[in-house]
Amino acid sequence: MKNRIALLAAVALAGMVAGCRSTSGPQAVESGSDTVDATLPTQLPWTAIPSHYAIQVTPHADQLTFDGTVAIDLKVIKPTSTLVLNAANLTIGSATVTPAGGKAAAAKISTDADAQTATFDFGQTLQPGDYRLDIRYAGKINQQANGLFALDYTNVDGKAARALFTQFEASDARRFVPSWDEPDYKARFDLTARIPADQMAVGNMPQASLKDVGNGLKEVTFQTTPVMSSYLLFFAAGDFDRITKQAGDREVGVVMSRGNGDKAGYALDAEAQILPYYNEYFGTPYPLPKLDNVAGPGQSQFFGAMENWGAIFTFERSLLLDPDITSESRKQDIFGTEAHEMAHMWFGDLVTMAWWDDLWLNEGFASWMANKTTQHFHPDWGGDVDQVADREQAMALDSFVTTHPVVQHVRTVEQANQAFDDITYAKGQSVISMLEGFVGADVWRQGIRAYMAKFKYKNTRTADLWAAVEGAGAKNLTQVARDFTMQPGIPLITVGPSRCVNGRTQATITQTQFSNDRRQQAMASPLNWHVPVRAIAGNGSASLTITQGRTQQIEAPGCGVLLINPGQTGYFRTLYAPDQSEALRRAMPGLAAVDQYGLISDAFALSTAGFQPYSRALDLLATLPANAHSKLIELAAGRWVGLFDTLEGNAAAQAAIRDRASRLFWPRLQQLGFAPRNNDTPLDALLRSALIEDLGYLGEPHVVAEGQRLFGAWQRDPKAIPGPLKVSWLGVIARNANPQTWAAIHRIAAATHGTVERSTYYALLGSAKDEALARQALALSLTREPGNTVSADIISEVSHEHPQLALDFVLSHLPQIEPLIDLSAASRYVAELADDSDDATLIPKLESYAKAHLKPEDARPVQHAIGRIRWKAGNKPRIQSETIAWLKAHPAIS
Ligand SMILES: [Zn+2]
């Protein structure tokens, strides 16, 4: 699953910072038997193992209901009189169990809504052996992305349309079919659906048969899937088009609402390009006959895309390239999302974690593989720098006491949903990068190939991966790997003064722990890691030391400025002695962009948390050359925007930042121009958007004036703002909106049919700085006008500028807000409205919300938000005064 991404980059930045029926296949039984393990926190009694499901569904899209039957081939492994399956919000009509060669027995059925189970009591003991369980049931079609769900949109003919899709991860297949809905119960699936004769149905596998069943309906049956987990099953039906291409001996396709095929070519080409690369990398070829990526109109508060095997689901905005609205950053995201989801066809689908504790085996790997693939096919996109940015995203969460280890304890459905966070994705990715660097790319790939070959169609735990990579020749991997995946937090490497001895640079390093909210305790009694520390001195080659205990000597060949963690693949922070820090500052212009990025990021984190003065970070930022790599310019501009927000209420200091940013970045934007150019590199296009957004956010006069000019022209001619810059320019207008401009955006939003464009405009209405307009946006979100999946985004946008207003609004309208959010996101939506704020008055509100609405074991996102707000509020006066003092001492050069 790919995490959802913020719709409006500027606003998110300003906050700063998802035939042939075979009976029990040998693999299915083998897979199940392998994982009979008392330590697995299964929520079902281990009395039976399913091997095959034959599911038949008839959706009634107009009524938002469906009817279903399922025949499950299973093996009873312990004598039992009951079978317990997962089922949620299903009405079960009847059930019978039939032993192989015997007579059917009817069940007494009871359901438990809290446990999400159905119990079938047969009133007699079922002895170990083979059985078939037949169940007749009915369910609901949801209007957010859980289980079988409907997305409504306006079609190319301007008419209202409804399409159906499924979303089952983590635990929602049980809303579609009574099942053993846990990842280790792998089975084969046959799916048959009755749908309107003029619609297209999509499943994991190609269609096996089709028949007309009268009354305007047809019955579609898909081929039997390989052995897989229930959360990977997929079904969609609607008024679709499908475009295809051959990638070797496999067919890849993109499915989208009718008439939008011209927007899918970019994603289809990416799919065809990536599949052979993965076949080669993983060593086990993609096993299904086809691979589709299915576009859905709308959005989710939980995810952007989901790796159903053979039928990836992706929301349109992350799959279709629409020249009228898709920015360069979104275009790159389409490729990255495709690469991420396709990596899951192996990591997740072919080899699956035994339980959600090891979810990082899916998500960390898919994230890492997406970055690797992007760097391979698009070396000019700056993926190496992005990887440092991803590490920073992980560290932002990992530096609070509310963090968790990469491998974590998941016991409830809510906890499984919450596991899809920056630790699982970004820390997982960063740790893999570090380990790949540690053992070498070739050994690492051999290990992955061995792991795929050994565990295909099975379930694994983290230790299985370490064993496979060590088996491929990696030495001492497990110790390092365990330290970084079983323990939370970030090592801090403090570097003492360096000296040159016999042509080698020596220094003492001390290992403690970096923390934002418990700095003293973390320094006094830190966790302990075996950290691979690379060091480089001047032009010498890098040395590698694995830390053992607190203090040790390091040495690097050559004499010169000592840089720790060159290339930035190490997952730790580095605190230099003042002299070394100053020497690095002077050496900054000559360093690689990734190292500049890492140094600045470390410096700001250390200064913000109080490990060193704030001036040290600002000094480093000020040393960045004007012609630096565009990702560094983006980073610097974003830092100034963050400081601008921190100085809210101090007009003079904010004006000083605006003036400084204008002097620093306006010349670069002038060079790039306000509109796309034919000779733009991808990085030029990204930087242009970022500078328009950041300078516009700061109220830079040239940018604001151009924004107003373009807005006037756009109201007369929708093509007046180039598509790739539309979100950037309209973001500037919407943030500074007055009642007239707000009303104009609203009018255009209501008249727009394209779902991505339309939802973008509605979200923009939530980004106004003007509080009265923000209130108007909140009121609009409770009407039917924006659409079922758009309203929650409007409220999120309001929260960036007005967290208190958004939180109060949501807390006072909970019953109306709940239907606007997917069930999977419910326990963190409220926390996310507040967690970027530095307003301590939000804390008691969050506390009472958690007490009234969340089970204590499910409250981690709220606790994290509280800890973060408290920390930011506590730090603010110090950062404000140190920044003001620095600005006075360093007037911008004219
Ligand atoms: Zn994923």
mmCIF file of C-alpha atoms and ligand atoms in Angstrom, residues 1-2 307 340-341 344 362-363 366 425, ligand 1:
data_model
loop_
_atom_site.group_PDB
_atom_site.id
_atom_site.type_symbol
_atom_site.label_atom_id
_atom_site.label_comp_id
_atom_site.label_asym_id
_atom_site.label_seq_id
_atom_site.Cartn_x
_atom_site.Cartn_y
_atom_site.Cartn_z
ATOM 1 C CA MET A 1 0.000 0.000 0.000
ATOM 2 C CA LYS A 2 1.198 3.478 -0.729
ATOM 3 C CA GLU A 307 -1.102 -3.916 -4.202
ATOM 4 C CA HIS A 340 6.191 0.716 -5.067
ATOM 5 C CA GLU A 341 3.020 -1.286 -5.775
ATOM 6 C CA HIS A 344 4.690 -5.646 -3.592
ATOM 7 C CA ASN A 362 6.102 -5.331 2.813
ATOM 8 C CA GLU A 363 6.252 -1.581 3.127
ATOM 9 C CA ALA A 366 8.394 -1.579 -1.488
ATOM 10 C CA TYR A 425 7.690 2.783 5.425
HETATM 11 ZN ZN ZN B 1 3.000 -0.416 0.102
#
